[in-house]
XYZ file of C-alpha atoms in Angstrom:
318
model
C -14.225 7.507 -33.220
C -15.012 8.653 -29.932
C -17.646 5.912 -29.720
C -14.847 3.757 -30.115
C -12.805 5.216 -27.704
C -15.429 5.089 -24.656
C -16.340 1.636 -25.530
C -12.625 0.821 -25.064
C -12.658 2.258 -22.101
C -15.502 -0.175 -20.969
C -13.997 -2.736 -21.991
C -10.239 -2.353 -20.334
C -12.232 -1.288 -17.053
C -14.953 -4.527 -16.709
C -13.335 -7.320 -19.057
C -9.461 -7.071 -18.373
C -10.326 -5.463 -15.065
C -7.717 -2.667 -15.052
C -7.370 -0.255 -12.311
C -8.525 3.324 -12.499
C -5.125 4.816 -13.635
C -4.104 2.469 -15.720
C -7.595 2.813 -18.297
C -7.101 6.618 -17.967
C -3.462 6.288 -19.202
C -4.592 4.120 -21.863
C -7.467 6.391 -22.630
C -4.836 9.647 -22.660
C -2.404 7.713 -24.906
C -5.520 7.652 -27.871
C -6.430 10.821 -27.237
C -3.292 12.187 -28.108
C -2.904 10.230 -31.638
C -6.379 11.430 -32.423
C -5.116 15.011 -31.639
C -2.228 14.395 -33.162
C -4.053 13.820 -36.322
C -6.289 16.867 -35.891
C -3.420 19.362 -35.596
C -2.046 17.628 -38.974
C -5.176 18.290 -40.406
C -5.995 14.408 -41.290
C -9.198 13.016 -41.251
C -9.430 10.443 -38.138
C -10.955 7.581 -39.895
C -10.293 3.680 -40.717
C -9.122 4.752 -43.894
C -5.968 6.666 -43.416
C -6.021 4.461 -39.827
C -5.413 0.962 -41.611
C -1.708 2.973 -43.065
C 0.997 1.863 -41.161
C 3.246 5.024 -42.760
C 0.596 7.221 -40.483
C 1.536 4.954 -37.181
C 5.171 5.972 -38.309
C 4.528 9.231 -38.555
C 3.080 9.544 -35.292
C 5.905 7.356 -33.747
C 8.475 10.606 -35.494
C 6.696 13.266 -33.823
C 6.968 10.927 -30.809
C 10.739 11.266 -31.252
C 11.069 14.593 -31.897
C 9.623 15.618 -28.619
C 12.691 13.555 -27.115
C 10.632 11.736 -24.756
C 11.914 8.619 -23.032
C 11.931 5.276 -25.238
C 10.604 3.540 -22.503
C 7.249 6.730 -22.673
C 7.345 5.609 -26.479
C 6.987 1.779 -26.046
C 3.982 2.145 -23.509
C 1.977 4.781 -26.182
C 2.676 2.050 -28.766
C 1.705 -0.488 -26.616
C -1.651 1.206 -26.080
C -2.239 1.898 -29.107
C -1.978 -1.828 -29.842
C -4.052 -2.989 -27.562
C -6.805 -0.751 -29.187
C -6.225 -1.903 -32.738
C -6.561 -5.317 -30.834
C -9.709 -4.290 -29.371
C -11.140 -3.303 -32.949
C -9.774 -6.669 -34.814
C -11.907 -8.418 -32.079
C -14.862 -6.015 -33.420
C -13.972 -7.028 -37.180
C -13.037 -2.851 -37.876
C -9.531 -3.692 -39.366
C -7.940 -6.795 -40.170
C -4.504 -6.038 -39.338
C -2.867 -4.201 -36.242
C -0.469 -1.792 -38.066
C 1.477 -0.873 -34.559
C 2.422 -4.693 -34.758
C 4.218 -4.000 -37.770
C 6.737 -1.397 -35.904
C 9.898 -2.911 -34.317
C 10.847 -0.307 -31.521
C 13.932 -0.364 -29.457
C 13.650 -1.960 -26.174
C 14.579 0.448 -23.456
C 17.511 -1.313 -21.094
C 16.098 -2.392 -17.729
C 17.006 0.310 -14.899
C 18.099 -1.106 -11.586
C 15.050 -0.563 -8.981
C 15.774 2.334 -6.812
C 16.347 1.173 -3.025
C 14.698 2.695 0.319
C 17.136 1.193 3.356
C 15.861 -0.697 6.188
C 16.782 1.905 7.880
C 14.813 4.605 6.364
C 11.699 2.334 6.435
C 11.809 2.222 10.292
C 12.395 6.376 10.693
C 9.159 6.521 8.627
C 7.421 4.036 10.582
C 9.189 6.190 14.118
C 7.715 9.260 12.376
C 4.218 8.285 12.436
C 2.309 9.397 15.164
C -0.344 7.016 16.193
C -1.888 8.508 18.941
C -4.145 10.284 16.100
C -6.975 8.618 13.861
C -4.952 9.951 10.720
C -1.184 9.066 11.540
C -2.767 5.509 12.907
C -4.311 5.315 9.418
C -0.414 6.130 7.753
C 0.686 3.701 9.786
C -1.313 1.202 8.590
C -0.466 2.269 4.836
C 3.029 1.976 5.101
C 2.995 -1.579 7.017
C 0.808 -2.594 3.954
C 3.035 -1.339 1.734
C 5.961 -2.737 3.132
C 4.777 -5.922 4.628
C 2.742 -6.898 1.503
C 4.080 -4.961 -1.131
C 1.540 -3.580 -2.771
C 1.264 -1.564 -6.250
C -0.292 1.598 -4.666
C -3.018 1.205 -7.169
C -4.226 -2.061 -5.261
C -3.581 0.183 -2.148
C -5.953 2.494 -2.874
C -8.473 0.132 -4.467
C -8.797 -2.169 -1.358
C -12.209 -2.407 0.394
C -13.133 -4.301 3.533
C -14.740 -7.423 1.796
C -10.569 -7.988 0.896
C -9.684 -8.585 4.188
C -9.873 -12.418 5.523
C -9.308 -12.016 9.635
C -10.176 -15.971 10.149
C -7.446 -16.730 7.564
C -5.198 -13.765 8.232
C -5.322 -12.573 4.402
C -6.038 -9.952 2.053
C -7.331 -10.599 -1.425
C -5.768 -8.446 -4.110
C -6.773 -7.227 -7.508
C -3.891 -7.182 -9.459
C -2.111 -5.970 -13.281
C -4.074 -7.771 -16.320
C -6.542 -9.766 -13.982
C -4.064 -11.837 -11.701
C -5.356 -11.667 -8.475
C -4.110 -13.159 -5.082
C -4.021 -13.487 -1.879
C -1.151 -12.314 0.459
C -0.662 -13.305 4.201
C -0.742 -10.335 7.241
C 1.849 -10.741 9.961
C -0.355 -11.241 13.307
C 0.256 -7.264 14.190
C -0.601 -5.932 10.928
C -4.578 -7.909 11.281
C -4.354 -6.796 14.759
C -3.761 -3.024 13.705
C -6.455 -3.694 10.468
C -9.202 -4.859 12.802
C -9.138 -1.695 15.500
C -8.639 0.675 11.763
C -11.874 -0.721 10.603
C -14.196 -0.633 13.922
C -12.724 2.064 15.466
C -10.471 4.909 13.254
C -12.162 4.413 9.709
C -15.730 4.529 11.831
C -14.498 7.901 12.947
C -13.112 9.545 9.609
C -16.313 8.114 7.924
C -19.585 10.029 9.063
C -21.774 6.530 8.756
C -21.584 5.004 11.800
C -22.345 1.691 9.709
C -19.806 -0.744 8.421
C -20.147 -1.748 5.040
C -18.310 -4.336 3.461
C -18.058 -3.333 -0.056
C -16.602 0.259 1.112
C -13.100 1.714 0.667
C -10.521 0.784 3.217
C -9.036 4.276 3.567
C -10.361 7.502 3.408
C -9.249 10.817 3.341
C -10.330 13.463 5.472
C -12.949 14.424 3.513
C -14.447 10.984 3.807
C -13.632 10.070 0.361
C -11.316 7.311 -1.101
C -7.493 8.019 -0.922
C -5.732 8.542 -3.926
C -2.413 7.800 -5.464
C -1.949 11.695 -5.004
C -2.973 11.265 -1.232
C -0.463 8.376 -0.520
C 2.560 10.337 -1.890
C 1.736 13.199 -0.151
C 1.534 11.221 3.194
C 5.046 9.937 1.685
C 6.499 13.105 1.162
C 5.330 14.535 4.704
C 6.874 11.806 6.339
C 10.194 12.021 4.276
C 10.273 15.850 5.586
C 10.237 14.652 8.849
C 13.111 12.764 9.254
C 14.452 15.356 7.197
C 15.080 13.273 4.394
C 12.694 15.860 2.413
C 15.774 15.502 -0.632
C 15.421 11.840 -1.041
C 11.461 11.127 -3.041
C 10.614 7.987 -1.426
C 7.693 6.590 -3.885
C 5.047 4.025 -3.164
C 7.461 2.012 -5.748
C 10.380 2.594 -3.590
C 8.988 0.882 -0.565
C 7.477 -2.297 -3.069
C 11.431 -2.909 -4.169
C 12.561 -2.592 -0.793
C 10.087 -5.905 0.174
C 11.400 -7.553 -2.458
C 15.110 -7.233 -1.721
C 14.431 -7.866 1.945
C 12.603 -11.043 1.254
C 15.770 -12.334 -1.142
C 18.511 -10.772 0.977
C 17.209 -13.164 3.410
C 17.132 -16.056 1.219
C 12.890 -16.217 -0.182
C 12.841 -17.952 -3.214
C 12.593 -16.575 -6.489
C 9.447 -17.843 -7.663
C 7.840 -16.569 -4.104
C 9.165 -13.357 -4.426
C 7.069 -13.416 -8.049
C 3.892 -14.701 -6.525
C 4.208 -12.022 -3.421
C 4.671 -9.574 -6.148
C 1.902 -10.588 -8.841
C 4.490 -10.908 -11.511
C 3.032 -12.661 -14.691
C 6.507 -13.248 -16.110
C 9.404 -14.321 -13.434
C 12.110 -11.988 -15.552
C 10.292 -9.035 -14.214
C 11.298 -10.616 -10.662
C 14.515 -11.478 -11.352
C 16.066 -7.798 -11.887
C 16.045 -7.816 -7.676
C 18.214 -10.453 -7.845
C 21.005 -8.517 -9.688
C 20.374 -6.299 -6.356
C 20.531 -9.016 -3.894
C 23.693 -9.991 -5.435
C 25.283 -6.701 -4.524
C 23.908 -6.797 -1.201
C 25.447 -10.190 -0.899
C 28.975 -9.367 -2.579
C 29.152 -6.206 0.035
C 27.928 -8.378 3.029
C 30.908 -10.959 1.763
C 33.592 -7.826 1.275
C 32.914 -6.162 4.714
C 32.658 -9.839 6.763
C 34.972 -12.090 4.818
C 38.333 -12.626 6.996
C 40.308 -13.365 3.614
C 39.110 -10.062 2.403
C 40.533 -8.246 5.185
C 43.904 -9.932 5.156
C 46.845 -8.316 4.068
C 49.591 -10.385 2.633
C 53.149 -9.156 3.323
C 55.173 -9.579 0.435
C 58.805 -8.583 -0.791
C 59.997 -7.228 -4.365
C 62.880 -10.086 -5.758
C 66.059 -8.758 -7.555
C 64.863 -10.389 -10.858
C 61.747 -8.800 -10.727
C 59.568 -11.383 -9.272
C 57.007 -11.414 -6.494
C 57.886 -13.431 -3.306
C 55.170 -14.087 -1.049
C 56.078 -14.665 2.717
């Protein structure tokens, strides 16, 4: 089975092209239904694999450790995706996980950084050093482009088109594209690359295929290392209560774009949305910011009407 398992792995990395955390979350989510099994003391083999009563009894001891539906759906879904992976390899002739109806988990409203936060964390940054001039440059990507921080971290200097003033990005399930830079942000990316990533990085050679940011160490950042330059910041502007995620600062570019009236369909090519009704829960937020823009500008909303109380019982409006 573990055969199986790596050439899985091989096969999520090179042929659908998925980032680094997402095959090792797809990789942990098998590992634990093979454990699973173990601990029950059941053979892990195609022939008590092809029972779809076994995917339901793994889906109960999902339950009973009262984890989140929406942690449920995404085991399931990897799980799947694997059986997928082995139909394609003529192992089973059925996906039994397809079988299993779950309950879809309601949609949570994305949480919200304010404009105004963003620019204290930008105001926080000191530049005059190679590492806060590097942070810099992370959060205007984040914000300007808004960027998974998995394409973050993945970029390399071969993505970066000065003449054309965009960056190529490797997106979710193989849908890649290209975003535009505002003219400060290819400024601040071309005096990064020559000067402040030549610095941190001991070669005093530029090569293309390399990592755009490094760590200290000289290695490629992380997802750790960005929310720890996140959290640092957030603690100095003393808004070390508030968790402002890589995630947080991707909704806030969406809003901002439709609070100032992007269309839809942009917002969902910006974003490298496959399916527009993942973009359109930011409009449910753009609403409210519209509806309290209306209620605090309106005149009508601000006008009292005197009125008077009638003997019979009525209303009379002056």
């Amino acid at each position: 089975m573990l055969d199986l398992i790596n050439d899985f792995e091989i096969f999520l990395s090179i042929e659908r092209n998925y980032s680094i955390l997402t095959v090792n979350n797809y990789i942990k989510d098998l590992k634990e239904f093979q454990h699973f099994f173990l601990c029950k003391n059941m053979e892990f083999n195609f022939d008590n694999l092809t029972q779809e009563k076994q995917a339901r009894i793994f889906i109960s001891y999902l339950n009973q450790r009262k984890l989140k539906n929406i942690s449920i759906m995404r085991k399931v879904s990897s799980l799947r995706t694997f059986y997928n992976f082995l139909i394609e390899r003529h192992c089973f002739k059925q996906n039994i996980f397809k079988l299993i109806k779950l309950k879809k988990a309601p949609k949570k409203l994305p949480k919200i950084i304010s404009e105004t936060n963003i620019q204290m964390l930008f105001k926080a940054i000191d530049t005059s050093n190679q590492l806060g001039y590097r942070n810099y440059l992370i959060l205007d990507l984040l914000y300007s482009c808004g960027l998974r921080v998995g394409e973050l971290i993945n970029l390399k200097i071969k993505d970066i088109y000065f003449s054309n003033a965009q960056i190529l990005i490797y997106g979710k399930g193989n849908k890649n594209r290209y975003l535009p830079l505002h003219a400060n942000l290819l400024k601040m990316l071309k005096y990064y690359i020559y000067n402040i990533r030549a610095f941190l990085n001991s070669s005093s050679s530029i090569n293309r295929n390399d990592y755009l940011f490094l760590n200290y160490k000289q290695k490629p950042l992380t997802t750790k290392g960005i929310r720890f330059i996140l959290d640092q910041l957030c603690f100095r502007i003393k808004q070390n209560t508030i968790k402002i995620s890589p995630h947080m600062i991707r909704h806030a570019f969406a809003t901002i774009l439709l609070n100032n009236g992007a269309d839809l369909r942009v917002v969902q090519e910006l974003l490298g949305h496959k399916n527009l009704k993942t973009t359109q829960i930011y409009t449910y937020v753009s609403n409210t910011f519209l509806k309290n823009q209306f209620l605090t500008h309106h005149p009508r909303n601000n006008y009292k009407k005197n009125y008077k109380k009638l003997s019979t019982g009525e209303t009379n409006y002056e």
